[in-house]
XYZ file of C-alpha atoms in Angstrom:
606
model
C 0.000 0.000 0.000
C 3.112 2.185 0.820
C 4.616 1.814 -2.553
C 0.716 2.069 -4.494
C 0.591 5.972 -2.503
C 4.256 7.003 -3.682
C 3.242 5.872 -7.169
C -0.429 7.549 -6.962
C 1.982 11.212 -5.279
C 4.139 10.895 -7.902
C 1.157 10.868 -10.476
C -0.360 13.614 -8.880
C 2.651 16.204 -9.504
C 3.007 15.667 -12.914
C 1.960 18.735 -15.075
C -0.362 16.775 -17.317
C -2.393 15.870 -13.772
C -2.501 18.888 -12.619
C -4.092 20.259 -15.905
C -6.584 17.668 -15.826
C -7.709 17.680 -12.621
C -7.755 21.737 -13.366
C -10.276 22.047 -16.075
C -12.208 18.949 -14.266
C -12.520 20.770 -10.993
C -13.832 23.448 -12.390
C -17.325 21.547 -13.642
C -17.028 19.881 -10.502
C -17.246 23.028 -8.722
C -19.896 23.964 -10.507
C -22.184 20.629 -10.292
C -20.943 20.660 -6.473
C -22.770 24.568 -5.574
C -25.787 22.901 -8.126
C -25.980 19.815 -5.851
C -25.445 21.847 -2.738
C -28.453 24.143 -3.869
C -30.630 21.309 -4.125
C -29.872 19.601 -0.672
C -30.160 22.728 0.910
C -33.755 23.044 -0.812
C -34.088 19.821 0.095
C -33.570 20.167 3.944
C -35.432 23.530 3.943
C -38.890 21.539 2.434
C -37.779 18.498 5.215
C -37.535 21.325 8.041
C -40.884 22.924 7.208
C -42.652 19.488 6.395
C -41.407 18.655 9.637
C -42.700 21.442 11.930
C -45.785 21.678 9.918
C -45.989 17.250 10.964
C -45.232 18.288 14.945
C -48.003 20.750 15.001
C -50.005 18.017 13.914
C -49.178 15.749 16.142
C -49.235 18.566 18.962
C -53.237 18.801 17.959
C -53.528 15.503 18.079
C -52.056 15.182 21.557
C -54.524 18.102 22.718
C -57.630 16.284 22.100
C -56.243 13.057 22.907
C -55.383 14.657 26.365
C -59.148 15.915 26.317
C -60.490 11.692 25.730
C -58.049 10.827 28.737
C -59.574 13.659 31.093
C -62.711 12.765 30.480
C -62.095 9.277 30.981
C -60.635 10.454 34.670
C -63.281 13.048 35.349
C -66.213 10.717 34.160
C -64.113 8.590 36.735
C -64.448 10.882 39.738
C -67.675 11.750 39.025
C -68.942 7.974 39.194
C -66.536 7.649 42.340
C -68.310 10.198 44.010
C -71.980 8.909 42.679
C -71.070 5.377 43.951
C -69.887 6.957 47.553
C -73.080 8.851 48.270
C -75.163 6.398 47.754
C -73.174 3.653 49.568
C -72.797 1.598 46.882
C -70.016 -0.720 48.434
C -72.714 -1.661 51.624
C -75.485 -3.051 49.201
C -76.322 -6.489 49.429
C -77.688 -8.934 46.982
C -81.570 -8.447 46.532
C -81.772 -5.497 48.830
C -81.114 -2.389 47.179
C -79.697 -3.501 43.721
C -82.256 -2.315 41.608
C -82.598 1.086 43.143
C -78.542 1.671 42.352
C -78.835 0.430 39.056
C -81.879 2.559 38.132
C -80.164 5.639 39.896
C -76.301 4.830 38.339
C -78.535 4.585 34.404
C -80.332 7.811 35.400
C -76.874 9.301 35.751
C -75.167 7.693 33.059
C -78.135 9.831 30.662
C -77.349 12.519 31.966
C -73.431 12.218 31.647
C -73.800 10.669 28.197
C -75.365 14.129 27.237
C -73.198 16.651 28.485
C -69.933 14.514 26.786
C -71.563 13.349 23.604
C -71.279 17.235 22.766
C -67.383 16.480 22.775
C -67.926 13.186 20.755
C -66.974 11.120 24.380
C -68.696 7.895 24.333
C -67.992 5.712 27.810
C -69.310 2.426 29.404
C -69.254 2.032 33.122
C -68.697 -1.075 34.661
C -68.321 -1.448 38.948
C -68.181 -4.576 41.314
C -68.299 -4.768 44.812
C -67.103 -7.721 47.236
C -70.497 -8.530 48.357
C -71.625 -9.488 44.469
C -73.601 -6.161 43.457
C -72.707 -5.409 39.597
C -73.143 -2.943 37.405
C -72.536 -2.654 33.431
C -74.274 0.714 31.253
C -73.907 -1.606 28.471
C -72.942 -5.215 28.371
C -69.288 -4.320 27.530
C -67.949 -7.707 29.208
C -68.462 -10.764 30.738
C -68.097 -10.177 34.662
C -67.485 -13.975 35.199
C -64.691 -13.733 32.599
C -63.132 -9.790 33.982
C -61.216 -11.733 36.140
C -59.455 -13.703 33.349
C -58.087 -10.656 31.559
C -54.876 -10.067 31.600
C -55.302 -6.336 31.151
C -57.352 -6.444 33.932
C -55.440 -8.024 36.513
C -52.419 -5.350 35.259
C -55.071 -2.767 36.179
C -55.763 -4.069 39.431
C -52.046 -4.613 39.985
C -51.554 -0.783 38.917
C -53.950 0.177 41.208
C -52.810 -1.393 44.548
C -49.082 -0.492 43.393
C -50.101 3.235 43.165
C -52.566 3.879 46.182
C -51.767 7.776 45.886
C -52.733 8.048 42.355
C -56.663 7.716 42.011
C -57.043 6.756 38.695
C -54.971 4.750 36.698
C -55.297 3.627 32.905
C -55.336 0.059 31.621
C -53.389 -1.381 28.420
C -55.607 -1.186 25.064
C -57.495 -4.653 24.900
C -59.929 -6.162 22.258
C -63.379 -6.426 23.869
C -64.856 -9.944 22.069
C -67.893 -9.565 24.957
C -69.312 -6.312 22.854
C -67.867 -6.323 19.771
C -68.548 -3.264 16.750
C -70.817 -3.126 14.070
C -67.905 -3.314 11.596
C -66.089 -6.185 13.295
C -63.566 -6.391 16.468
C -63.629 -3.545 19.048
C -60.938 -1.874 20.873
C -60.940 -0.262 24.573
C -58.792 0.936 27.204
C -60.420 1.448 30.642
C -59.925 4.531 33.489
C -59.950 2.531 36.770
C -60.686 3.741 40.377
C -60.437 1.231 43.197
C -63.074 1.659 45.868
C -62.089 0.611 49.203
C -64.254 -0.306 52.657
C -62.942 -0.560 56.121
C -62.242 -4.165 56.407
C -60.101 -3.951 53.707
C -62.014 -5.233 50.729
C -62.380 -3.309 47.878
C -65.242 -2.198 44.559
C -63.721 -1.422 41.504
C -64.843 1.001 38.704
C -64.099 0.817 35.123
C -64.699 3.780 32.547
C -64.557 2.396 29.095
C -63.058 4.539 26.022
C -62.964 3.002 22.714
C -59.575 3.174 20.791
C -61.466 4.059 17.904
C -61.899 7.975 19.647
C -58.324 8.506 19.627
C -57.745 6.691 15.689
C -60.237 9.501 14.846
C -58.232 11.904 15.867
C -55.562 10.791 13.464
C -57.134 9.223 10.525
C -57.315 11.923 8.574
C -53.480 13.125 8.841
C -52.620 9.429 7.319
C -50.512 9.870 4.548
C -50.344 7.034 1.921
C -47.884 3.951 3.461
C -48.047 6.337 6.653
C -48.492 5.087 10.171
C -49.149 6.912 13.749
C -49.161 5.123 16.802
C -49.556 6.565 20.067
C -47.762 5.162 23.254
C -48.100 5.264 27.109
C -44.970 5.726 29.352
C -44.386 2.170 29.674
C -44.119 1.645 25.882
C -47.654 -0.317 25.124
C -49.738 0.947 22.443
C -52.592 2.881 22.919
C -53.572 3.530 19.547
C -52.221 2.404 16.370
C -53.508 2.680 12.732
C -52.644 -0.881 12.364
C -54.555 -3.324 15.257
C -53.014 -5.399 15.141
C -50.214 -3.819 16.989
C -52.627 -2.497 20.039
C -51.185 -3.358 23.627
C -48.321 -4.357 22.682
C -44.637 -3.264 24.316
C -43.742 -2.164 21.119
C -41.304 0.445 22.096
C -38.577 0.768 24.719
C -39.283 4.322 25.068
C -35.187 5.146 26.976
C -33.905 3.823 23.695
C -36.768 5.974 21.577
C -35.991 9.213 23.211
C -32.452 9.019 23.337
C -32.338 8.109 19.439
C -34.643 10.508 18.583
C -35.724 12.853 21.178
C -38.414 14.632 22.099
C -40.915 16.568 20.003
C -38.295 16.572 17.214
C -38.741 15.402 13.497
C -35.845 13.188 11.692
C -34.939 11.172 8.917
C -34.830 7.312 9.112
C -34.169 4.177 7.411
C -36.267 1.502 8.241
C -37.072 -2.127 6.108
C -34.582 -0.465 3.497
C -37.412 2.312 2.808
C -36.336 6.077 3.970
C -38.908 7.722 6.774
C -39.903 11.051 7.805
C -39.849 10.012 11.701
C -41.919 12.398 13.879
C -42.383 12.050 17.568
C -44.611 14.456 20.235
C -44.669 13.838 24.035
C -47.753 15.211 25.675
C -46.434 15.860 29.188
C -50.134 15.750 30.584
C -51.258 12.637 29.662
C -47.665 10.992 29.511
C -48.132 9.689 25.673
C -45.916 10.069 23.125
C -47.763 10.360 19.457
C -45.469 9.130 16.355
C -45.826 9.379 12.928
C -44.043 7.529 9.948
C -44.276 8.785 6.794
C -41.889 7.506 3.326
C -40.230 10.508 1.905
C -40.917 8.837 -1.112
C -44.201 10.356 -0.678
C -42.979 13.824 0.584
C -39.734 14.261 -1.539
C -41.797 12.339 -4.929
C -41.626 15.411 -7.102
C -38.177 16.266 -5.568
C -36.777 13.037 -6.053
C -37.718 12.818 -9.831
C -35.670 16.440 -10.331
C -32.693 14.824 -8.433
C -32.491 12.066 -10.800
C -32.873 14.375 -13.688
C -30.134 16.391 -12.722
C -27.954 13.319 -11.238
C -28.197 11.965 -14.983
C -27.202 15.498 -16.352
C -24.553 15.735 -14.448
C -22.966 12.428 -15.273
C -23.202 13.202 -18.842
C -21.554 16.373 -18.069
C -19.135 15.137 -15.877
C -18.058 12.540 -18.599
C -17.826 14.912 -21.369
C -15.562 17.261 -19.172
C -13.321 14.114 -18.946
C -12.684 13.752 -22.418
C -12.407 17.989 -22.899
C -9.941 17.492 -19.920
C -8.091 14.547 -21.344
C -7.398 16.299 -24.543
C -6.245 19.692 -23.053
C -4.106 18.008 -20.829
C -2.297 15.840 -23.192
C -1.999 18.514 -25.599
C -0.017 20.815 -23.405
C 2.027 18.573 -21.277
C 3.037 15.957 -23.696
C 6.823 17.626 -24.528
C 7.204 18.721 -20.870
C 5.756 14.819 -19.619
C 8.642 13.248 -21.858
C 11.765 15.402 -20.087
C 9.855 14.288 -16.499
C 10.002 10.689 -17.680
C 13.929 11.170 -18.370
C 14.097 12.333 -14.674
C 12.138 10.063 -13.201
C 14.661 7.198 -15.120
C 18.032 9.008 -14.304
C 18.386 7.289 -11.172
C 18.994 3.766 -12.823
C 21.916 2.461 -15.190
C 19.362 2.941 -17.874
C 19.453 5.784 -18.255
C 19.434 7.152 -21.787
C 20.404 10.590 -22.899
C 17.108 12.722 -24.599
C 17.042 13.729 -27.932
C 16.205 16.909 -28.765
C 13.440 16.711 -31.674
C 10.780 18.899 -29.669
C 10.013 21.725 -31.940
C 10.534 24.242 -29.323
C 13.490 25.982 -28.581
C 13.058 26.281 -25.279
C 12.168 22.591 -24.158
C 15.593 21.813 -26.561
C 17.538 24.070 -24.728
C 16.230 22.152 -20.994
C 16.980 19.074 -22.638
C 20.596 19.556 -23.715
C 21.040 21.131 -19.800
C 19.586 18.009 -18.423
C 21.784 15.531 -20.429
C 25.089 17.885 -19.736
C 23.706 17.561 -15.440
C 22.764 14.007 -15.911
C 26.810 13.203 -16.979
C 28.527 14.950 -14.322
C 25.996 13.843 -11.143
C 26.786 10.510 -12.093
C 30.461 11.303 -11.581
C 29.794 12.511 -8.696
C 27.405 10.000 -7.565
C 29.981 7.352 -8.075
C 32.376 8.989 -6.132
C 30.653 9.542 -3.384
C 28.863 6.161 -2.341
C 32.323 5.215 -2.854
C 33.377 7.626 0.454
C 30.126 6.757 2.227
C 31.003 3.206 1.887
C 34.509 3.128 2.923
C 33.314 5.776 5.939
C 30.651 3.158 6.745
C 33.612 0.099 6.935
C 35.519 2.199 8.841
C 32.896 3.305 11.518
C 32.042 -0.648 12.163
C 35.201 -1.681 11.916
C 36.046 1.008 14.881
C 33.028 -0.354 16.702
C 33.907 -3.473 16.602
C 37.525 -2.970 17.529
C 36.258 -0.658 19.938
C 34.127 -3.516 21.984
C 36.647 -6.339 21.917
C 39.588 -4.270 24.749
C 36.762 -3.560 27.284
C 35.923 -7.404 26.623
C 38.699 -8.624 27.066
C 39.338 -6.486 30.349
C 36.486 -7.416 32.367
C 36.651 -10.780 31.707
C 40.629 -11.207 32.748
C 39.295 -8.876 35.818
C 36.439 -12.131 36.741
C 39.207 -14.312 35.978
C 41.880 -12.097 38.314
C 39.132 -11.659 40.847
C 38.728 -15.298 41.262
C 42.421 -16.186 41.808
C 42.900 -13.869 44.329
C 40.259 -15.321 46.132
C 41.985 -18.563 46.067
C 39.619 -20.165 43.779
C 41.859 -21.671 41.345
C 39.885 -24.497 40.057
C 37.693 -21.920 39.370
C 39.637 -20.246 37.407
C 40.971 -22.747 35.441
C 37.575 -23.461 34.660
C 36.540 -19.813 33.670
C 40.029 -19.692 31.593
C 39.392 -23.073 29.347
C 35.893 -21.570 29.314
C 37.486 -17.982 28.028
C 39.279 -19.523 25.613
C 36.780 -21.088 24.531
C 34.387 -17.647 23.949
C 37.592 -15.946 22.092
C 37.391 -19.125 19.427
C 33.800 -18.275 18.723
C 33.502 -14.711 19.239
C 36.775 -12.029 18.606
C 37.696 -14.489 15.582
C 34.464 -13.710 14.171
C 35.487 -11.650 10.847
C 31.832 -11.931 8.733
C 29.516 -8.832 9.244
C 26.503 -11.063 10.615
C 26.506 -14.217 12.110
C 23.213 -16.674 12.678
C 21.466 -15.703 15.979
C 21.664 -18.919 17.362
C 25.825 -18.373 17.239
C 25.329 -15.438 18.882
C 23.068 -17.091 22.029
C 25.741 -19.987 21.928
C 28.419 -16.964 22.686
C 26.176 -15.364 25.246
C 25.944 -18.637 26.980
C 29.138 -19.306 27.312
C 29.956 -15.585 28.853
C 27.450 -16.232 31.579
C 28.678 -20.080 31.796
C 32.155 -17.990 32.451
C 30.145 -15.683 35.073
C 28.906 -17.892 36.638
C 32.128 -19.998 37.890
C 33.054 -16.524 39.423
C 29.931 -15.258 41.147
C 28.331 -19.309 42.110
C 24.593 -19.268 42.907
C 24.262 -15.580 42.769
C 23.871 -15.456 39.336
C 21.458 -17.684 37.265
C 20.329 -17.352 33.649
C 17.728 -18.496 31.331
C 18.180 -18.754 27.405
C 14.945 -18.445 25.501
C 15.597 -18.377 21.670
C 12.155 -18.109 20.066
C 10.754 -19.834 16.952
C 12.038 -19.164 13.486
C 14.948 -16.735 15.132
C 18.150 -19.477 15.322
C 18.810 -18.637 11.526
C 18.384 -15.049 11.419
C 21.264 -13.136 10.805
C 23.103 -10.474 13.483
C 25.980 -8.380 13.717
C 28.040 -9.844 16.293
C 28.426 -9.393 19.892
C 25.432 -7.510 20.058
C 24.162 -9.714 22.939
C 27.289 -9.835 25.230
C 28.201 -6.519 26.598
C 24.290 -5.847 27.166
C 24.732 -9.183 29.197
C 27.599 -8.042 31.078
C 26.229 -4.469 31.897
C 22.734 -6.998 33.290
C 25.645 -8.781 35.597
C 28.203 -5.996 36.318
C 26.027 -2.932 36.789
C 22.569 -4.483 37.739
C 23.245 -7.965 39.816
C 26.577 -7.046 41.547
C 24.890 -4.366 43.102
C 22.217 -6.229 45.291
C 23.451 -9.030 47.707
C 20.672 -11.715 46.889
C 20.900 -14.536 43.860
C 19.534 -12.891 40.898
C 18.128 -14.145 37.146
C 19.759 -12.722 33.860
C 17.281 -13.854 30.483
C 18.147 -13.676 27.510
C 15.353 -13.945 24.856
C 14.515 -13.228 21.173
C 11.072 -12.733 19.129
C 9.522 -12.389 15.914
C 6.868 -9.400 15.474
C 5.936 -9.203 12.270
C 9.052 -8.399 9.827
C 11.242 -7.492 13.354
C 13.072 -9.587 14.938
C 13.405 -8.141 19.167
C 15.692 -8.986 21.466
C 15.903 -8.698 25.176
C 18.087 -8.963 27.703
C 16.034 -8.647 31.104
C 17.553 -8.761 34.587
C 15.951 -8.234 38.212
C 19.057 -6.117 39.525
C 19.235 -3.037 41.117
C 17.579 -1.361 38.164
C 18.288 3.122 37.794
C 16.503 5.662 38.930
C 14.618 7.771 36.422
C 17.849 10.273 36.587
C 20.223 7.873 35.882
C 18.280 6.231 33.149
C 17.436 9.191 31.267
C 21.494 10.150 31.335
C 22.047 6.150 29.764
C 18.973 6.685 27.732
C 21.301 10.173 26.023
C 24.249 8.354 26.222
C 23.032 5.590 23.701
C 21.400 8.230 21.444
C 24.392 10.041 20.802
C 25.663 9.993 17.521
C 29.911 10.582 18.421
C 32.055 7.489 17.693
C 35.202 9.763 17.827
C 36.156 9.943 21.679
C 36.546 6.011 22.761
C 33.668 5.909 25.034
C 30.579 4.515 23.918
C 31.008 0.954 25.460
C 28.124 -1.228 26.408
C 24.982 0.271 25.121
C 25.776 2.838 22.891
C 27.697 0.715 21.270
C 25.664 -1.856 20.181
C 22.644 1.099 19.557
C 25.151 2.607 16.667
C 26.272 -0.918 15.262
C 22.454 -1.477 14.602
C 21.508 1.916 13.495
C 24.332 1.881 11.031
C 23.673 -1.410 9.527
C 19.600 -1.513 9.313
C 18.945 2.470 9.365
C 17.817 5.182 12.185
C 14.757 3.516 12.958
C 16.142 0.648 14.976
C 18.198 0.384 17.654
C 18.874 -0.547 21.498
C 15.538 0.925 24.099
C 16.248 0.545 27.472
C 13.366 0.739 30.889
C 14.496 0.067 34.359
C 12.568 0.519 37.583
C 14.746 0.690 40.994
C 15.146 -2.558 43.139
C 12.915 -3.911 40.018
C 15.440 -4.387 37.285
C 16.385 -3.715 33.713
C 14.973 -4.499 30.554
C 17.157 -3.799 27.110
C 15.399 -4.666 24.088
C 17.167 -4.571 20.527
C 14.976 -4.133 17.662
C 15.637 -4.974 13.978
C 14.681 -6.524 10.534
C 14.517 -9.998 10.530
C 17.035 -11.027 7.966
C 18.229 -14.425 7.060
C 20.258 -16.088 4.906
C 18.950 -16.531 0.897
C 16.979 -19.785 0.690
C 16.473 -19.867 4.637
C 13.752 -17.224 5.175
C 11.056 -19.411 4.481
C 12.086 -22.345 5.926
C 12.717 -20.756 9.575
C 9.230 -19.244 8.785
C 7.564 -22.388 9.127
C 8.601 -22.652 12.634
C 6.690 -19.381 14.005
């Protein structure tokens, strides 16, 4: 992907490009403020379709909020009816007539004064001791027990003692059904309670059908408005079959969409104008869906007309653009070309058939400069590489005397102890170490050389120090082959022993470990020492990044930090992290190189 962006860059400078893209953004421009225009129209019709749909549904919730107070004052008023006359003390055969002729007379007379608002009710009420009453058969009072909306009513109504009336879920009524088919009610409900504890209960009876009248005639073609309660059950829906149902989690509704606001929505793969009003009296929330197809129809047909007009302009202001392009920029594209090819061997010299003086004359200037940078160019990766040999070859001549000092100081430090079997051990095993590491003339050496080296150093430090120093040798999968500059792993594995474990009094663990990540291969060299404070880290840390080879002292660290950054680039190199009392952590980073014909096969193994 790197390479395809350079290329698509490099496209995107040339002169003939820039020319194209030129007279091309110029239509585009143009098309763009065209398109703009007609979004903007766009959102200005969907803003005032919008608030002119929220008004609507505003009305709607007004005389909705006028069926649901009459359903609560028709409520009270039958409370109060019922209470005067004792209607929770008659018994069976004494009385019952008397409150059922006095509850019709009243019912007449309520019927009358809300008719004139178009209110039609039922009332039903029981009472523990058997007494019923129903204005007009709505249901079966054997089979009121059975409903489920019901017994949520009743629930509703011990749950909230405070508030007198509560509202049951929408239900279909099969006891009383409509002319026209099913019927569909929602009941006010006032529980009636006596001093023992028992309790009447009254039902006012609303037909859905009041509040889908309140709608019906805002119902747009494949439109739908529902209305529902603060639980998230229907109330009213233009399709029934959808009535007292927990349709809608109403947290999720309002947080997507909000409150009395309008917005666009996809839904079923079909674009809706979603519209949503909470009536903070009556606690409903009113909705309407409506396709934009229907709203935008006119709008949409000019959007296709002028999508098609533009393509057709957009495709003839390719070819215009192509043309002028390649017209002007063809002689200057050719002496580009040249450039772009004088980096290589292949370079051939331009001739200088243009037809224009000028572009001759830049020709002839550029095959003259051409000639002499190549000179030069040979001359000075010759310098660079000879400076390079020298700097590693210093590096590595550099590391080898402070090698071979500490290690004859273990080996001095152990005789004048008196431990000369010791030392005869550490000196066969010294010997050893110089065989496979100072002799080492190639500029990389397998990895797995390099651990067999490191090994062999501890193996050393270990005769000295005993059971105060342990290690641990983890070479991961697929590294054994890959190829390393060498001694890169011992003097950060004698800084781990010299500077971090001599320092604390307890046994301590040196590991020594390697990793593929990717195209990296990372090495660490982890010990639980004495570890640096943040000062004296941060001064190490400065030390390593320094770039001057010239004054002897970058042992250790910086060292092997400017061994890797010269052979694989700036990017790699030797990070270090250390905690006090905790330890330190050095870990090498660099390419994972091996061997031709060996990649892949070490590959397998990870």
């Amino acid at each position: 992907m790197t390479a395809l962006a350079a290329k698509l860059a490099a496209q995107m400078k040339k002169l003939r490009t820039q020319l194209f893209w030129a007279y091309l953004l110029l239509f585009t421009l143009f098309l763009a403020v065209a398109l703009a225009a007609f979004a903007l129209v766009r959102q200005l019709v969907t803003g005032q379709i919008g608030a002119g749909r929220l008004d609507v549904l505003r009305q709607i919730a007004e005389r909705a909020s006028t069926i649901k107070t009459s359903g609560i004052t028709l409520s009270n008023l039958y409370f109060y009816e019922l209470e005067e006359q004792g209607a929770l003390e008659v018994e069976p055969g004494a009385g019952e007539d008397a409150l059922t002729a006095y509850l019709d007379r009243q019912k007449a007379k309520y019927d009358e004064v809300f008719s004139q608002i178009g209110i039609d009710n039922e009332v039903l009420f029981t009472q523990p001791q058997g007494f019923c009453y129903d204005s007009g058969q709505a249901v079966s009072f054997e089979a009121l027990g059975q409903q489920l909306w019901y017994r949520r009513l009743l629930q509703s109504l011990i749950a909230n003692p405070e508030e007198e009336v509560q509202f049951s879920r929408t239900f279909r009524n099969d006891f009383a059904p409509a002319p026209g088919g099913a019927r569909y009610q929602f009941a006010a409900g006032r529980r009636m309670e006596k001093a023992d504890g028992s309790a009447g209960v009254l039902l006012v009876l609303l037909d859905e059908q009041l509040l889908e009248e309140l709608y019906a005639p805002a119902l747009g073609e494949g439109g739908e408005i529902y209305i529902y309660d603060q639980d998230g059950f229907i109330v009213s829906h233009s399709n029934k079959k959808m009535l007292g149902k927990q349709f809608v989690n109403v947290d999720n509704m309002r947080s997507m969409y909000g409150e009395n606001r309008y917005s666009v929505i996809q839904k079923l793969g079909q674009s809706y104008l979603l519209s949503t009003y909470l009536d903070e009296d009556t606690g409903w929330t009113i909705v309407e869906e409506i396709p934009t197809d229907a709203i935008f129809g006119v709008l949409n047909q000019a959007y296709t007309i002028l999508g098609g007009a533009a393509l057709a302009g957009l495709a003839a202001a390719l070819a215009v653009a192509l043309y002028m392009s390649a017209r002007i920029s063809r002689p200057l594209t050719e002496l580009s070309d040249a450039m772009d090819a004088f980096g290589s061997r292949d370079f051939a010299e331009l001739s200088a058939n243009t037809g224009t003086w000028e572009i001759d004359h830049l020709r002839q200037s550029f095959n003259h400069m051409a000639v002499e940078i190549f000179h030069l160019m040979d001359a000075v990766q010759e310098r660079e590489r000879q400076k390079r040999v020298l700097e590693m070859n210093f590096l590595r001549a550099q590391i080898n005397p402070h090698f071979l000092y500490n290690m004859l100081f273990s080996i001095r430090c152990t005789v004048e102890i008196g431990k000369n079997r010791q030392a005869a051990q550490m000196i066969t095993a010294f010997t050893d170490l110089l065989k496979s590491t100072l002799m080492v003339k190639k500029a990389a050496v397998p990895l797995e050389d390099e651990f067999e080296s490191a090994r062999k150093y501890l193996v050393v430090q270990k005769l000295r120090y005993g059971d105060k120093v342990h290690f641990e040798l983890d070479l991961g999968p697929g590294t054994g082959r890959c190829q390393v500059p060498p001694l890169i792993l011992q003097p950060l594995v004698e800084n781990a022993i010299f500077h971090g474990l001599e320092a604390k009094s307890s046994a301590d663990m040196v590991v020594v470990a390697s990793a593929l990540e990717g195209r990296e291969l990372v090495l660490t060299v982890t010990d639980d020492g004495a570890g640096m404070d943040a000062e004296t880290l941060e001064r190490v840390r400065a030390k390593c990044r320094s770039t001057d080879l010239g004054d002897g002292s970058s042992i250790g660290l910086a060292n092997v930090h400017n061994r890797i950054r010269l052979n694989y680039g700036a990017g790699y190199g030797v990070q270090l992290d250390s905690v006090p009392d905790i330890g330190t952590t050095v870990t090498i980073r660099m390419p994972a190189v091996w061997e031709k014909g060996e990649k892949s096969d070490e590959s397998a193994d990870c």
